[in-house]
XYZ file of C-alpha atoms in Angstrom:
631
model
C -9.684 51.275 -15.366
C -12.320 48.424 -15.093
C -11.451 47.621 -11.661
C -11.545 51.243 -11.036
C -8.308 51.542 -9.391
C -5.152 52.813 -8.877
C -2.644 49.845 -8.451
C 0.033 49.274 -5.855
C 4.387 49.183 -6.392
C 5.155 46.517 -7.730
C 7.794 44.570 -6.660
C 9.722 41.647 -5.903
C 7.255 39.768 -3.265
C 4.958 40.468 -5.644
C 6.588 37.933 -7.577
C 6.217 35.188 -4.959
C 3.038 35.370 -4.495
C 2.606 34.980 -8.545
C 4.150 31.880 -8.528
C 2.336 30.832 -4.353
C -1.108 31.416 -6.858
C 0.066 28.892 -9.284
C 1.207 26.281 -6.704
C -2.280 27.641 -5.268
C -3.656 26.462 -8.519
C -1.843 23.725 -8.890
C -1.389 21.477 -6.044
C -3.205 22.929 -3.108
C -5.701 20.395 -2.924
C -6.755 17.534 -1.324
C -9.367 14.643 -0.037
C -8.075 14.022 4.240
C -11.671 15.009 5.417
C -14.238 13.248 2.122
C -11.281 9.078 2.516
C -11.983 10.493 6.308
C -15.459 10.594 6.952
C -15.008 7.614 4.661
C -13.624 4.976 6.768
C -15.809 6.020 9.078
C -18.844 5.715 6.855
C -17.925 2.732 5.209
C -14.616 1.101 6.904
C -10.657 0.974 4.785
C -11.756 -2.226 3.178
C -14.647 -0.684 0.884
C -11.948 3.032 1.256
C -9.401 0.544 -0.265
C -11.359 -0.485 -3.078
C -13.075 2.863 -4.374
C -10.183 4.634 -3.745
C -7.736 3.577 -4.571
C -4.104 5.129 -4.242
C -3.046 3.481 -7.645
C -6.053 2.649 -10.331
C -4.131 0.762 -11.992
C -4.495 2.642 -15.294
C -0.214 1.801 -15.490
C 1.874 3.387 -17.775
C 3.349 5.930 -15.447
C 5.285 9.159 -16.383
C 7.930 7.009 -15.191
C 8.210 2.944 -15.032
C 11.703 1.467 -15.005
C 10.550 -1.527 -12.375
C 13.696 -2.356 -10.255
C 16.021 0.785 -11.571
C 15.422 2.349 -8.092
C 19.141 1.857 -6.235
C 18.511 4.106 -3.146
C 17.048 2.940 0.015
C 14.883 4.724 2.270
C 14.414 5.916 5.935
C 12.819 3.602 8.108
C 9.611 5.653 9.804
C 7.390 4.052 12.382
C 3.546 3.864 10.650
C 1.036 5.896 11.524
C -1.819 4.949 13.965
C -4.847 5.050 11.998
C -8.554 6.167 14.116
C -11.548 6.021 13.461
C -13.153 9.983 14.045
C -15.419 10.058 16.409
C -17.998 12.200 14.064
C -18.462 13.218 10.809
C -16.927 16.345 9.741
C -19.373 18.277 8.119
C -17.262 21.903 6.921
C -17.849 22.347 3.637
C -14.203 22.585 2.351
C -13.051 26.214 0.203
C -11.667 25.178 -2.885
C -8.330 23.015 -4.044
C -7.235 22.823 -7.036
C -9.476 22.861 -10.517
C -8.540 18.527 -11.071
C -9.396 20.515 -14.852
C -6.025 21.955 -15.135
C -3.328 19.077 -16.413
C -1.338 19.472 -18.969
C 1.421 17.138 -21.552
C 4.875 16.400 -21.852
C 6.241 14.529 -24.229
C 9.815 14.409 -26.073
C 11.627 12.098 -28.304
C 14.652 10.953 -29.057
C 16.606 11.324 -32.529
C 16.425 7.161 -32.959
C 12.817 7.878 -33.392
C 13.153 11.559 -35.119
C 13.378 11.562 -38.808
C 15.674 14.786 -38.559
C 17.992 12.583 -36.074
C 17.511 15.303 -33.066
C 15.048 15.507 -30.385
C 11.556 16.517 -30.429
C 10.033 18.334 -27.464
C 6.129 18.923 -26.728
C 4.252 21.185 -24.639
C 0.789 21.396 -23.929
C -0.973 23.493 -20.570
C -4.188 22.525 -19.045
C -6.034 25.764 -17.166
C -8.209 28.295 -17.428
C -8.896 30.081 -20.721
C -9.089 34.136 -20.470
C -7.688 36.827 -22.397
C -5.842 38.434 -21.349
C -4.580 34.884 -21.908
C -2.508 33.702 -18.979
C 0.582 33.005 -20.820
C 2.188 35.501 -23.140
C 5.340 35.085 -25.916
C 8.820 36.533 -23.812
C 11.904 36.259 -25.828
C 14.341 36.895 -23.139
C 17.816 38.089 -24.996
C 21.270 39.604 -22.999
C 23.960 39.322 -21.772
C 24.612 35.623 -20.174
C 21.137 34.309 -21.669
C 19.069 34.194 -24.585
C 16.375 32.509 -23.856
C 12.453 31.937 -25.517
C 8.691 30.793 -23.781
C 6.221 31.647 -22.224
C 5.764 33.550 -19.135
C 3.075 34.475 -17.230
C 2.408 38.360 -16.051
C 4.527 38.977 -13.671
C 7.859 36.164 -13.367
C 10.353 37.047 -14.384
C 11.886 34.569 -15.684
C 10.197 31.977 -19.018
C 8.783 29.736 -17.507
C 8.496 27.008 -20.677
C 10.290 27.516 -22.357
C 13.746 26.694 -24.684
C 17.373 28.199 -25.493
C 19.619 27.220 -28.560
C 20.694 24.171 -26.398
C 17.424 23.074 -24.427
C 13.736 22.776 -24.441
C 11.791 22.535 -21.546
C 8.094 22.162 -20.560
C 6.529 21.179 -17.407
C 3.427 19.057 -16.247
C 1.069 18.829 -13.143
C 2.874 16.247 -10.150
C -0.584 15.767 -7.989
C 0.653 14.095 -5.068
C 0.025 14.212 -2.256
C 1.161 17.708 0.207
C -1.945 19.012 2.415
C -1.949 17.840 5.869
C -5.053 18.625 8.005
C -4.676 18.468 12.076
C -7.616 17.580 15.186
C -6.819 20.697 17.024
C -7.261 20.249 21.102
C -7.804 23.172 22.799
C -6.342 24.700 26.056
C -10.601 27.451 26.655
C -12.343 28.969 24.717
C -9.569 31.257 24.204
C -7.330 29.839 21.972
C -4.154 30.730 24.117
C -2.682 27.311 24.405
C -2.520 23.767 22.339
C -2.264 20.411 23.499
C 1.052 18.887 21.418
C 3.066 15.381 23.149
C 1.648 16.278 25.816
C 1.816 19.620 26.388
C -0.353 22.906 26.402
C 2.185 24.287 23.783
C 1.093 28.364 23.698
C -0.841 29.453 20.032
C 0.661 31.977 17.841
C -2.731 34.652 16.828
C -1.726 37.185 13.517
C -4.576 39.803 13.185
C -5.337 39.701 9.539
C -6.549 43.796 7.754
C -8.432 43.701 5.544
C -9.361 46.038 3.036
C -12.522 46.871 1.153
C -13.493 49.393 -1.067
C -16.531 51.529 0.567
C -16.326 50.269 3.428
C -14.886 49.662 6.811
C -11.562 47.807 7.027
C -12.334 44.518 8.366
C -10.123 42.883 11.285
C -8.962 39.023 11.459
C -7.629 36.739 14.114
C -5.729 33.814 12.598
C -4.627 31.498 15.344
C -0.888 29.752 14.236
C 0.486 26.023 15.019
C 2.787 24.623 14.925
C 1.191 22.882 11.903
C 0.183 25.734 10.153
C -2.940 27.717 10.494
C -6.742 26.822 11.163
C -8.266 27.490 8.261
C -11.817 25.806 10.244
C -13.412 26.979 13.210
C -16.904 27.784 15.274
C -16.929 30.695 13.258
C -15.222 29.579 9.797
C -16.914 26.967 7.405
C -17.759 25.495 10.975
C -21.265 24.393 9.550
C -22.383 22.401 12.585
C -19.269 21.237 13.883
C -17.405 23.294 15.850
C -13.632 21.043 15.200
C -10.898 22.998 14.735
C -8.509 22.101 11.901
C -5.051 23.556 11.299
C -3.575 23.133 8.139
C -0.397 22.109 6.810
C 0.621 22.883 2.993
C 4.120 22.011 0.850
C 4.150 26.191 -0.407
C 4.057 26.989 3.969
C 7.850 26.034 3.308
C 11.125 28.128 2.143
C 11.558 27.236 -1.070
C 13.894 28.651 -4.431
C 11.390 28.418 -7.387
C 12.325 31.804 -9.203
C 16.463 31.331 -8.678
C 15.203 27.646 -9.935
C 13.089 29.175 -13.142
C 16.471 31.828 -13.622
C 18.856 29.124 -13.764
C 17.228 26.878 -15.723
C 16.682 29.634 -18.695
C 20.692 29.796 -18.823
C 20.988 25.881 -19.378
C 22.905 23.910 -21.839
C 22.712 20.784 -20.624
C 20.982 17.552 -18.955
C 24.003 18.607 -15.700
C 22.653 22.479 -15.379
C 19.044 21.016 -16.091
C 19.399 18.928 -12.771
C 21.481 21.305 -10.812
C 18.524 23.861 -11.741
C 15.351 21.846 -10.451
C 17.144 20.838 -7.358
C 16.007 24.337 -6.101
C 11.914 24.250 -7.242
C 9.837 23.149 -4.989
C 5.967 23.921 -6.094
C 4.113 24.034 -7.202
C 5.353 20.149 -7.509
C 6.203 19.300 -11.510
C 7.061 16.663 -14.189
C 10.358 18.769 -15.833
C 10.646 17.343 -19.333
C 13.674 17.999 -20.447
C 15.307 17.904 -24.196
C 18.917 18.778 -25.860
C 20.775 19.672 -28.381
C 23.496 17.041 -27.624
C 20.063 14.319 -27.968
C 19.202 13.407 -23.883
C 16.166 13.427 -23.286
C 15.017 13.227 -19.873
C 11.324 13.010 -17.227
C 12.151 14.190 -13.281
C 8.554 14.595 -11.299
C 10.303 17.501 -9.165
C 8.641 18.991 -6.227
C 9.080 19.193 -2.118
C 7.951 15.597 -1.468
C 7.711 15.060 2.465
C 8.159 11.310 3.258
C 5.840 9.358 3.796
C 3.644 6.278 5.914
C 1.384 4.131 4.231
C -1.505 5.286 5.050
C 0.131 8.975 5.690
C -1.835 12.462 4.540
C -4.941 9.942 3.581
C -7.172 10.917 6.406
C -6.865 13.536 9.011
C -4.136 13.204 11.845
C -4.145 13.932 15.576
C -2.459 17.579 16.191
C -1.199 16.660 19.152
C 1.404 13.878 18.212
C 4.364 15.436 16.901
C 4.450 12.225 15.456
C 1.837 12.396 13.246
C 3.511 14.999 11.276
C 6.046 15.278 7.929
C 9.513 13.375 9.892
C 11.253 14.104 6.703
C 11.854 14.941 3.086
C 13.203 12.904 -0.371
C 16.439 13.934 -1.058
C 16.564 15.562 -4.743
C 18.292 12.981 -6.229
C 15.711 9.731 -5.557
C 12.900 11.448 -6.990
C 11.493 9.770 -9.766
C 13.326 10.824 -12.864
C 14.757 9.503 -16.155
C 17.218 9.662 -18.822
C 17.256 8.535 -22.104
C 14.825 5.481 -21.283
C 15.720 2.665 -24.211
C 12.131 3.314 -25.148
C 13.463 5.854 -26.978
C 10.811 9.025 -25.011
C 10.009 10.621 -22.092
C 6.116 11.644 -20.780
C 3.301 13.171 -18.059
C 0.559 13.080 -18.661
C -1.451 13.748 -15.280
C -0.938 10.008 -14.530
C 0.528 7.567 -11.571
C 4.160 8.668 -11.836
C 6.408 5.867 -11.585
C 5.842 1.890 -11.296
C 5.212 0.033 -7.617
C 9.377 -0.701 -6.900
C 9.527 3.127 -6.169
C 10.129 2.213 -2.691
C 8.168 5.855 -1.303
C 4.030 5.419 -0.632
C 2.992 8.488 -3.285
C -0.755 9.333 -1.784
C -1.857 12.310 -4.623
C -5.762 13.970 -5.212
C -7.371 11.827 -8.214
C -4.836 10.986 -11.436
C -5.425 10.996 -14.927
C -6.048 7.752 -16.426
C -6.230 8.341 -20.444
C -4.637 10.788 -22.284
C -1.507 9.636 -21.282
C -1.903 5.994 -22.629
C -2.539 7.825 -25.287
C 0.009 9.982 -25.422
C 2.388 6.240 -25.724
C 0.544 4.420 -27.389
C 0.650 7.298 -29.961
C 5.104 7.380 -29.392
C 5.337 4.316 -29.193
C 4.056 3.026 -32.195
C 5.102 6.144 -34.355
C 9.473 5.921 -36.019
C 10.994 8.686 -38.565
C 8.806 11.247 -36.398
C 8.422 14.787 -37.893
C 6.964 18.141 -36.121
C 3.736 17.510 -38.059
C 4.500 14.419 -36.034
C 3.793 16.153 -32.981
C 1.743 18.766 -33.379
C -0.989 15.867 -34.640
C -0.322 14.464 -32.064
C -1.285 17.573 -30.240
C -4.416 17.977 -31.563
C -4.454 14.185 -31.467
C -9.228 14.374 -30.303
C -9.255 10.378 -29.059
C -11.519 9.704 -26.696
C -9.468 6.470 -24.906
C -11.636 6.852 -21.892
C -15.242 6.237 -25.021
C -13.538 3.077 -26.256
C -12.332 1.284 -23.435
C -16.051 1.864 -22.374
C -18.772 2.588 -24.800
C -19.286 -0.893 -25.814
C -19.423 -2.476 -22.315
C -22.177 0.056 -21.755
C -24.364 -0.615 -25.118
C -24.279 -4.281 -23.921
C -26.180 -2.983 -21.323
C -29.296 -1.664 -23.418
C -32.591 -3.809 -23.807
C -33.284 -2.173 -27.768
C -36.285 -3.382 -28.378
C -37.155 -0.846 -25.382
C -35.812 1.616 -27.051
C -38.312 4.998 -27.790
C -37.886 7.077 -31.165
C -34.914 9.438 -29.598
C -33.244 6.802 -27.464
C -33.102 4.515 -31.273
C -31.758 7.186 -32.182
C -29.216 7.705 -29.763
C -28.018 3.532 -29.698
C -26.901 4.263 -33.764
C -25.559 7.287 -33.612
C -23.457 5.413 -30.694
C -23.715 2.341 -31.781
C -21.689 3.852 -35.390
C -19.073 6.599 -33.679
C -15.207 5.285 -34.406
C -14.631 7.622 -31.035
C -13.237 10.957 -32.249
C -14.358 14.449 -30.438
C -14.439 15.944 -33.679
C -16.590 20.035 -34.026
C -18.805 17.603 -35.875
C -19.798 14.612 -34.090
C -22.834 13.890 -32.058
C -21.404 10.297 -30.838
C -19.277 11.984 -28.755
C -22.699 14.539 -27.241
C -24.664 12.167 -26.888
C -22.028 10.371 -23.938
C -20.361 13.165 -22.548
C -24.264 13.123 -21.028
C -23.963 9.483 -20.403
C -21.299 9.826 -18.972
C -22.898 13.576 -16.903
C -25.350 11.194 -15.950
C -23.968 8.137 -14.429
C -21.735 9.179 -12.226
C -23.987 11.132 -10.129
C -27.035 8.008 -10.501
C -24.007 5.217 -9.139
C -23.156 7.276 -6.268
C -26.449 9.049 -4.944
C -25.755 7.502 -1.924
C -22.672 9.578 -1.888
C -24.307 12.550 -3.553
C -27.376 12.668 -0.511
C -25.130 12.503 2.202
C -24.594 15.978 4.106
C -21.257 16.274 4.815
C -17.735 16.660 2.879
C -17.405 12.982 0.721
C -16.330 13.064 -2.668
C -17.336 10.703 -5.753
C -14.539 7.649 -6.989
C -12.905 8.577 -9.712
C -14.663 8.008 -13.060
C -11.670 4.763 -14.093
C -12.359 3.842 -10.660
C -16.456 3.893 -10.776
C -15.944 2.508 -14.949
C -13.902 -0.271 -13.821
C -16.085 -0.894 -10.962
C -19.193 -1.219 -13.078
C -17.170 -3.509 -15.445
C -16.185 -6.108 -12.857
C -18.757 -5.601 -10.379
C -21.535 -5.394 -11.774
C -23.558 -7.001 -8.367
C -21.964 -4.118 -5.630
C -24.652 -2.656 -3.807
C -23.338 0.903 -4.462
C -25.241 0.750 -7.769
C -28.702 0.381 -6.073
C -30.752 3.688 -7.156
C -32.196 4.498 -3.897
C -34.059 6.246 -4.280
C -36.080 2.883 -6.071
C -37.480 0.011 -5.032
C -36.007 -2.308 -7.222
C -32.219 -2.891 -6.582
C -30.148 -2.290 -9.265
C -27.102 -3.650 -10.919
C -24.618 -2.383 -13.440
C -26.373 -3.004 -16.243
C -29.976 -0.956 -15.164
C -28.516 2.259 -13.514
C -26.537 2.591 -16.415
C -29.870 1.768 -18.694
C -31.574 4.696 -16.206
C -28.506 7.058 -16.830
C -29.031 6.242 -20.620
C -32.378 7.353 -20.192
C -31.540 10.623 -18.382
C -28.977 11.140 -20.777
C -31.193 11.066 -24.192
C -33.454 13.603 -22.646
C -31.119 15.498 -21.547
C -30.134 16.140 -24.914
C -33.671 16.790 -26.413
C -34.676 19.009 -24.421
C -30.970 20.901 -25.491
C -31.921 20.299 -28.819
C -35.538 21.901 -28.036
C -33.387 25.296 -27.393
C -30.801 25.041 -30.729
C -31.018 22.397 -33.292
C -31.309 18.651 -34.483
C -28.071 18.103 -33.975
C -26.300 17.698 -31.468
C -22.315 18.384 -32.743
C -20.186 18.383 -29.793
C -18.876 22.226 -30.861
C -22.095 23.258 -30.000
C -23.210 20.951 -27.486
C -19.701 21.420 -25.442
C -20.646 25.214 -26.236
C -16.363 26.275 -25.196
C -15.718 29.732 -23.429
C -12.448 31.767 -23.192
C -13.856 34.007 -20.348
C -12.593 37.799 -20.702
C -10.459 37.818 -17.034
C -12.355 40.066 -15.701
C -15.832 38.045 -16.877
C -16.556 41.046 -18.573
C -18.925 38.354 -20.935
C -18.925 41.002 -23.692
C -14.788 40.264 -23.478
C -15.408 37.254 -24.220
C -15.418 35.040 -26.449
C -17.177 31.665 -26.915
C -15.565 28.202 -29.391
C -16.474 25.878 -31.363
C -13.611 23.412 -30.680
C -13.062 19.829 -30.257
C -11.554 17.897 -28.068
C -12.054 16.698 -24.799
C -11.455 16.787 -21.374
C -9.894 13.484 -22.214
C -9.217 13.618 -25.305
C -5.264 14.588 -26.077
C -6.767 17.548 -27.556
C -7.942 18.906 -24.035
C -10.347 21.147 -24.626
C -13.092 21.159 -22.241
C -15.590 23.938 -21.736
C -13.381 26.519 -19.630
C -10.318 24.702 -19.768
C -7.285 23.476 -22.057
C -4.067 23.331 -24.025
C -3.429 27.405 -22.974
C 0.200 26.930 -24.537
C 1.931 24.596 -27.184
C 5.399 24.174 -27.821
C 6.798 21.924 -30.064
C 10.255 22.153 -30.026
C 13.567 19.924 -32.658
C 16.606 21.034 -30.533
C 18.326 20.329 -34.038
C 22.724 21.458 -33.304
C 22.229 23.906 -37.030
C 20.246 25.662 -34.245
C 17.156 24.911 -32.913
C 13.564 25.332 -33.763
C 10.256 26.153 -32.494
C 6.535 26.414 -32.712
C 3.998 27.205 -30.062
C 0.790 28.700 -30.059
C -1.809 29.525 -27.261
C -5.684 31.017 -27.658
C -5.331 34.663 -27.159
C -2.224 37.512 -28.661
C 0.496 39.830 -26.838
C -2.249 42.711 -26.041
C -4.594 42.403 -23.378
C -6.464 45.584 -24.557
C -9.678 44.806 -25.992
C -9.490 47.855 -28.382
C -6.367 46.179 -29.707
C -6.348 44.276 -32.893
C -3.833 41.130 -30.638
C -6.002 40.641 -28.228
C -6.967 37.376 -29.573
C -5.613 36.985 -32.676
C -3.836 33.909 -31.751
C -7.108 32.118 -31.126
C -8.711 31.199 -34.576
C -4.924 29.158 -34.882
C -4.399 27.320 -32.196
C -7.952 26.406 -32.511
C -7.751 24.902 -35.522
C -4.361 23.432 -35.228
C -1.918 25.609 -36.653
C 1.689 27.557 -35.396
C 3.728 29.844 -35.398
C 6.938 29.235 -36.099
C 9.308 30.808 -33.445
C 11.468 33.827 -34.219
C 14.382 32.665 -32.614
C 17.694 34.523 -32.831
C 20.904 33.885 -31.550
C 21.950 37.815 -31.303
C 20.496 40.954 -31.392
C 21.415 42.420 -34.423
C 19.151 39.280 -35.908
C 16.026 39.665 -34.302
C 12.874 40.614 -36.696
C 10.912 43.091 -35.029
C 7.431 44.632 -37.273
C 8.304 46.678 -34.099
C 10.223 48.326 -31.589
C 9.917 49.989 -27.405
C 12.639 51.438 -25.939
C 12.617 51.612 -22.318
C 14.625 54.071 -19.966
C 14.065 53.292 -16.788
C 15.807 55.641 -14.488
C 15.586 56.103 -10.628
C 13.497 58.207 -8.617
């Protein structure tokens, strides 16, 4: 009604498109063009310094040095060629960097009950209706409960009476760009291995309401579609770039989920995941029989050192993927000695893993906080795991704020800056709703990043900032680095001066905010979290005062956050599970179930799920019977 259109008939293809949409949201990210420009601008040594493949915030998803008992294929190296010109394409957005997740499983050896506990909370853009809805599939051959996506024929995250699983995004590089050389303006042929090879042209039809149909001819090469050319996002650069993405390969995710929904043990779990290709995920697993496991599953190309980090030469087939990593050689672990497995979008594996790994970026703080708590914990309860999912400790602040404060000359601070200094000095690094320190620290970091990388910000061609972890590490370890000079001033700044300037700007921002809002700057009010309506209709959205931040285990930002929280106790006497999400089971804004779980979710409360083994045991408030007839 709100969009004023009649939905098309549902087809199985649309089920596939639901999962393709998730692949786009989670795995269509790369920095190839940005890295290519950085290579030309700064050279390889600086690129390696600013954009390392591994940032050394080391606590990988799987850490078992020397435990990889297989050999890898030997491939020729990919030559590193500095481009002749800068790439000025303004790329369309890939996956949102705010999309992430946490998951972990604890062995019965570390729990009070003696049974494994599995936890998962995917962090996505929040909306009403919610991206997830709760489902219980109970039919001959299947009894599964958890969260699904509207249109998906299976439960995506959930549990059976024998096993449980959850996922986090495994941010491996699965996108490559290839520079294409056409024979002439017709684009009928392009150069490949010394020959002129035929392109394939596909006419796409776009129907637009109240307008004529728009037709667009898309050129395909050996690598995939030419996404950028002189007609689209060309800016002042008339080169053509072909786009290769693993999601364009043949994949079987629906079959993988179908089998996962019927899994009884780790063997079934492993067999199901052999069909899963994209979006690449860190699958956590636990079973009633006591097993826990982690598997970094996806369809991964065998990368040669440096391959995929820069734009490649589309005229040579040797530049493309030469092999796929076998499923049995993907990163995985089962029943580790430490008694738990966990992931939070960090680097996937220890340095002894024999394959080269390059990713868009990896998380550096949430994962280490989770592992710190799990390592120190024994006799863990379900309640402990709920508390950890709602943990607001800001490790990024704990590691960096003391150094930042040391750089300030307190004798020169004005009254507002002195007050900010005192608040930050006394802050316990907890991003609670009432915390003012959280607001000041966030404003400080938000001003610091563009100030440090003003040389990158000022360029007209595609570049990207180094990560926040790398930025903080360089500020502390290389304070005289030339990048810390603020180009708009005559002085030569170091880390100390750029940190001081960012602090002053942050206080100015806070004072301006206070003049419009309040005499205090509580974190919940300053962050101003908002759950938008799916159609972006303001009256149907919802503002929520939340704790947490994107760097906390409780990764609640302004518009992104834990979209589903689930805790499962794999007890032999019967699996028990608790869950909550920021929404309701109804998509109708007039229903009391449109947003009835938002308050519970925001308070860190959970609902125990009514998981019955038999249909006759299911307790229901209401029942809807659907009688299906053929047309």
